[in-house]
Tab-separated table of C-alpha atoms in Angstrom:
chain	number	residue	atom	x	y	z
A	30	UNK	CA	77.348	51.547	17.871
A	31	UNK	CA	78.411	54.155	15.675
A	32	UNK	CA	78.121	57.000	17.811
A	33	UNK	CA	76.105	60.287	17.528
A	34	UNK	CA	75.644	60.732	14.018
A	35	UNK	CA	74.941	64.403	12.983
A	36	UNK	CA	74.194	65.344	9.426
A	37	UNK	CA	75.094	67.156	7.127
A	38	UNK	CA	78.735	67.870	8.407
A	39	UNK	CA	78.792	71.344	6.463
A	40	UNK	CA	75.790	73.785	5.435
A	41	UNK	CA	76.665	76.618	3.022
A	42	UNK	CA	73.035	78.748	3.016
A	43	UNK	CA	71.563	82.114	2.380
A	44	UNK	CA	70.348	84.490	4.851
A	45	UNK	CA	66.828	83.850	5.296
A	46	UNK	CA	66.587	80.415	4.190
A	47	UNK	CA	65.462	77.511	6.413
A	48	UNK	CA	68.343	75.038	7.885
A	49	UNK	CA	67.654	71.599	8.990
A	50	UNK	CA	70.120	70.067	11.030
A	51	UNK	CA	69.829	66.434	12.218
A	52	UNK	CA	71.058	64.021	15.165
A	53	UNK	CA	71.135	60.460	15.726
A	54	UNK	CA	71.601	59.620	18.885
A	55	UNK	CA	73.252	56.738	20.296
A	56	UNK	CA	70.906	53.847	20.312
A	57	UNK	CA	69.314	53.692	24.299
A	58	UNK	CA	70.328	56.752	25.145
A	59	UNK	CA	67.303	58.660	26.855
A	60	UNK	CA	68.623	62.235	27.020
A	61	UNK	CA	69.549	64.443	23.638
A	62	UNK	CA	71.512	67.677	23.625
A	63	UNK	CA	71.944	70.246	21.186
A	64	UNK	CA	75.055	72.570	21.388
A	65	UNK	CA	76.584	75.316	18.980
A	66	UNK	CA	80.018	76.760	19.672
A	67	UNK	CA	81.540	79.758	18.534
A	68	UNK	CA	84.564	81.883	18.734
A	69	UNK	CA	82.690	84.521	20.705
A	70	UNK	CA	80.115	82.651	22.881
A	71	UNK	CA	81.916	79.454	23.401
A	72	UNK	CA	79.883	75.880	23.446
A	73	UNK	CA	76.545	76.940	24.637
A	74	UNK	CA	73.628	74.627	25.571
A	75	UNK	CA	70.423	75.059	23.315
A	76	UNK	CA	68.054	72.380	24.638
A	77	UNK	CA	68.193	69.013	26.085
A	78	UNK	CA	65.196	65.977	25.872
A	79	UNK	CA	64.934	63.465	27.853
A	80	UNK	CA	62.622	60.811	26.615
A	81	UNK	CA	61.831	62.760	23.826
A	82	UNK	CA	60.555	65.674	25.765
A	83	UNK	CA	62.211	68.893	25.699
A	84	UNK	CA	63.313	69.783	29.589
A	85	UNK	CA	65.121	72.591	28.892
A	86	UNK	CA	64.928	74.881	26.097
A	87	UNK	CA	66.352	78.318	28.150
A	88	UNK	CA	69.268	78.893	25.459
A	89	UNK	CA	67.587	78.326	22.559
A	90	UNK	CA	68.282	81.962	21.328
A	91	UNK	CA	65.311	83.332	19.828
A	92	UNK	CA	61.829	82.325	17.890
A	93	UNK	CA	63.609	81.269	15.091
A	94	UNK	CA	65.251	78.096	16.602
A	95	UNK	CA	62.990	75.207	17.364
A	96	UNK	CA	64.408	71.556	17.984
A	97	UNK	CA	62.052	68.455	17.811
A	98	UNK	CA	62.095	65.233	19.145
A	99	UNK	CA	59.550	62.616	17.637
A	100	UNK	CA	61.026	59.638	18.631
A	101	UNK	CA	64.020	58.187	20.281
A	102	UNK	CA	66.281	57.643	17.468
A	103	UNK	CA	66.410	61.475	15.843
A	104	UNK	CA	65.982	64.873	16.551
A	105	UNK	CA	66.146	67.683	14.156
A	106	UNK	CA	67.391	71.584	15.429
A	107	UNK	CA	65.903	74.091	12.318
A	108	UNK	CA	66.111	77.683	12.112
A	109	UNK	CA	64.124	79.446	10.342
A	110	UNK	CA	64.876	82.361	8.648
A	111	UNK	CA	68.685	81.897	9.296
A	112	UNK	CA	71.052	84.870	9.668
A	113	UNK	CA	74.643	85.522	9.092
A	114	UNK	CA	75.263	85.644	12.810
A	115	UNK	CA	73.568	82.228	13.246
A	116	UNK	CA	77.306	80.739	11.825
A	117	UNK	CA	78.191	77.946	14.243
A	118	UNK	CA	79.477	74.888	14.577
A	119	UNK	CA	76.735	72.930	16.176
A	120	UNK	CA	76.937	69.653	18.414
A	121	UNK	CA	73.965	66.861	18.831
A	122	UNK	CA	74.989	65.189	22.052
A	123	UNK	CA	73.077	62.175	23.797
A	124	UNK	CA	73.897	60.253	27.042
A	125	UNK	CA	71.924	57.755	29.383
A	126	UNK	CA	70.398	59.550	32.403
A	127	UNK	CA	70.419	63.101	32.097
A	128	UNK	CA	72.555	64.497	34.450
A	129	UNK	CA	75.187	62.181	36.232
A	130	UNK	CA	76.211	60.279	33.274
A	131	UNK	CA	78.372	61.728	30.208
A	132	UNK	CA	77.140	62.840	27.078
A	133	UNK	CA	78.794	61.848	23.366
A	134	UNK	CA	79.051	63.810	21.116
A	135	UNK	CA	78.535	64.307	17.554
A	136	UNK	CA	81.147	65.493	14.858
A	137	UNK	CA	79.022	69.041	14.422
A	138	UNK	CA	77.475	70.451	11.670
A	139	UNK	CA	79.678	73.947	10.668
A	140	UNK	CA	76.734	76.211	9.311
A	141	UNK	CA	77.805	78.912	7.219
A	142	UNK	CA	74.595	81.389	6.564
A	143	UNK	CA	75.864	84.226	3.978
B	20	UNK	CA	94.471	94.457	14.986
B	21	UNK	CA	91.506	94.446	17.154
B	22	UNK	CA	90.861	90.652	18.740
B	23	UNK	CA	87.256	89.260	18.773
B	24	UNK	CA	86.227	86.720	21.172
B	25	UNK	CA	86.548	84.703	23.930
B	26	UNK	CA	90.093	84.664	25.393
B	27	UNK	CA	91.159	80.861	26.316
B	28	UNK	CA	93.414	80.875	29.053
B	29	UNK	CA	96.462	78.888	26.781
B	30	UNK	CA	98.866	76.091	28.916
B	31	UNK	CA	102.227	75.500	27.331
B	32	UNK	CA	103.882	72.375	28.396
B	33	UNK	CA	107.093	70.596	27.432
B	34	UNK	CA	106.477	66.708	26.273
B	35	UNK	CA	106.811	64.900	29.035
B	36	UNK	CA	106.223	67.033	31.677
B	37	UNK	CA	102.938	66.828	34.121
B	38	UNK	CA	99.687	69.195	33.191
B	39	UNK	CA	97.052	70.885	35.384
B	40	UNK	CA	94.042	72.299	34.143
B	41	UNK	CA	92.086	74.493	36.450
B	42	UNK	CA	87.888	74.996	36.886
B	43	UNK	CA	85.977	77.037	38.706
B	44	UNK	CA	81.861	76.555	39.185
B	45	UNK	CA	79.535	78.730	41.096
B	46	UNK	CA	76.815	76.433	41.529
B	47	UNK	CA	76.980	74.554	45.542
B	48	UNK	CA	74.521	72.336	44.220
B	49	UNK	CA	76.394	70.691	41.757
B	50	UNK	CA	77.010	67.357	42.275
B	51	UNK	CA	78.693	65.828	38.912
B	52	UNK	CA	80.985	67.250	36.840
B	53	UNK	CA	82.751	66.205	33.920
B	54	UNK	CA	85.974	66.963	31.726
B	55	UNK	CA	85.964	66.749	28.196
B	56	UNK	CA	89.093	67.223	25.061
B	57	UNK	CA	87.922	68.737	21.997
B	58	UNK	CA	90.283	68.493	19.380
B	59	UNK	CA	90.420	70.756	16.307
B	60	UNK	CA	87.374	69.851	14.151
B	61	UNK	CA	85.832	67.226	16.628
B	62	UNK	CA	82.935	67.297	18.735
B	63	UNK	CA	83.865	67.110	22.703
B	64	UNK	CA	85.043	63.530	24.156
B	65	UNK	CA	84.424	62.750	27.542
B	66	UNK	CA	87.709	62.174	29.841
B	67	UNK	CA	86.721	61.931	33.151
B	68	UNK	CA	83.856	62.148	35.732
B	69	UNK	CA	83.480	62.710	39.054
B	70	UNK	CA	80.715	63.167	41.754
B	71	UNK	CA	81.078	65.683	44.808
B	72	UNK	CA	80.766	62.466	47.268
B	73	UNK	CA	84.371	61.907	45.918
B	74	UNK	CA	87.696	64.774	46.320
B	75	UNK	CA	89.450	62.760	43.768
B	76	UNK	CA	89.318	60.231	41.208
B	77	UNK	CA	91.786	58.503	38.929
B	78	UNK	CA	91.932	57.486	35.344
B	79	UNK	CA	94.508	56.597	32.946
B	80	UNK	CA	97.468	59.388	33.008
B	81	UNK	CA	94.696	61.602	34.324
B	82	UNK	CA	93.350	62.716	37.594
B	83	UNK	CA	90.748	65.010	38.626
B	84	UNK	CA	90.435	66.444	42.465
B	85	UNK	CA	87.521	68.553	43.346
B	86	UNK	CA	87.513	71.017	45.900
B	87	UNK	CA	83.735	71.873	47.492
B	88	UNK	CA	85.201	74.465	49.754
B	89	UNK	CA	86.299	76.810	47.110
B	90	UNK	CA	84.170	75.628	44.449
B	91	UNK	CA	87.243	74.214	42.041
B	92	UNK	CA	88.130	71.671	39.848
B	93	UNK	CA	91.043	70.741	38.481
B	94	UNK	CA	92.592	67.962	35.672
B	95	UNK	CA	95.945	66.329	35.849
B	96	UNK	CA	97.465	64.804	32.987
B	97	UNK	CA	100.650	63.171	33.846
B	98	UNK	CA	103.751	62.765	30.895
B	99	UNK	CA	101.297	65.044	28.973
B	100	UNK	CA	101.970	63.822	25.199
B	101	UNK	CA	101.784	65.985	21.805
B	102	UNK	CA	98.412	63.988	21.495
B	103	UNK	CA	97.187	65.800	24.417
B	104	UNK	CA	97.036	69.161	23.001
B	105	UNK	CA	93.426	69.601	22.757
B	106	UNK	CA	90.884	72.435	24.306
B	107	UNK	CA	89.912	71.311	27.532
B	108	UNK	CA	86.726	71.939	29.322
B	109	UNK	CA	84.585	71.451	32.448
B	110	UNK	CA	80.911	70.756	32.396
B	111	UNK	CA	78.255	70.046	35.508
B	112	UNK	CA	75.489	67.947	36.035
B	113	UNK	CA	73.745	70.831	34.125
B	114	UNK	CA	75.683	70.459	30.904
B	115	UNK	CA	76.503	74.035	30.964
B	116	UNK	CA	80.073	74.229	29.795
B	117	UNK	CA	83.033	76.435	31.221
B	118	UNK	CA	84.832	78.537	28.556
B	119	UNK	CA	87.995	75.829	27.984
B	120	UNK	CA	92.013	75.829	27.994
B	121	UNK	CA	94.147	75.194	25.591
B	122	UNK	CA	96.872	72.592	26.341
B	123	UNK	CA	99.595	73.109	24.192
B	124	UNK	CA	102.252	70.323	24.221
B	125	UNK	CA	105.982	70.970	22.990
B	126	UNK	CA	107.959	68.524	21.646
């Protein structure tokens, strides 16, 4: 398998625009993680699915963030409009089981909203 | 100038030498908990797991012991290698990551 596949790697985009960002999880895995790290905050957990269903969406930060799930094999995180201080570097990760096995992770996308 | 951001706590260790990592959770019901490297521009890779039925476990060159009483972790790397400088973190069952270390390896 080729792993957690996140596109794109890098998003250049204007403050108010709508961002797409995109996972592939690894193929069987039931439980899908979204992440974004920064230099402030640190790798913080947005949401998780498991079985396509969101579980736990406590640190997605505001209305503008929303993260689907419509099947098994992708999930998309969008924000919508974007600000500056949405710049992150943001991880799709997916494991097995949802909490006693480890999670893989993606490469990241590094968003850049100007 | 002014500094911005989270502080990593940094370790510094000569090539060679033997590396421990320290966590601390707050949660008593955690039962799982993981360590992870990121290196610079990757995404997190696991290292290491351990339940709280176990106090340690061991891997290749690493070890991790977990302390209940106190509510501690802790990662071992033995003849840590330049290849181990990394950020290093500690997650629970919750997937709620700790801030990270730094393991800086000198040659």
């Amino acid at each position: 398998d080729a792993g957690v596949i996140q596109s794109p790697r890098h998003e250049v985009t204007e403050m108010g625009q709508e961002v797409t960002l995109r996972c592939k999880p690894i193929s069987g895995h039931n439980s899908l993680f979204w992440y974004r790290q920064t230099m402030m905050r640190g790798l913080e957990l947005l949401i998780y699915f498991n079985n396509n269903v969101p579980i736990d969406d406590s640190g997605m930060p505001e209305d503008r963030f929303s993260a689907k799930m419509p099947n098994a094999s992708f999930s998309t995180l969008k924000i919508q409009p974007s600000e500056p201080r949405d710049s992150a570097v943001y991880f799709c990760a997916s494991s097995l089981e949802s909490q006693h096995t480890e999670a893989f992770f993606g490469q990241g996308t590094r968003l850049t909203v100007v | 100038g002014e500094s911005v951001g989270l502080h990593l706590p940094t370790l510094s260790v000569q090539e060679g030498d033997n590396s421990i990592i320290n966590c601390a959770y707050s949660n008593s019901a955690s039962d799982y908990f993981i360590w992870y490297k990121q290196e610079s521009g990757k995404g997190p890779q696991f290292i290491i797991d351990i339940r709280s039925n176990m106090d340690k476990r061991q891997g290749q060159r690493v070890t991790v012991l977990l302390n209940k009483t106190v509510k501690h972790l802790s990662l071992q790397i033995a003849a840590t290698q330049p290849g181990d400088s990394a950020v290093y973190f500690c997650a629970d069952k919750s997937r709620v990551f700790g801030a990270g270390t730094i393991l800086r390896v000198k040659s």
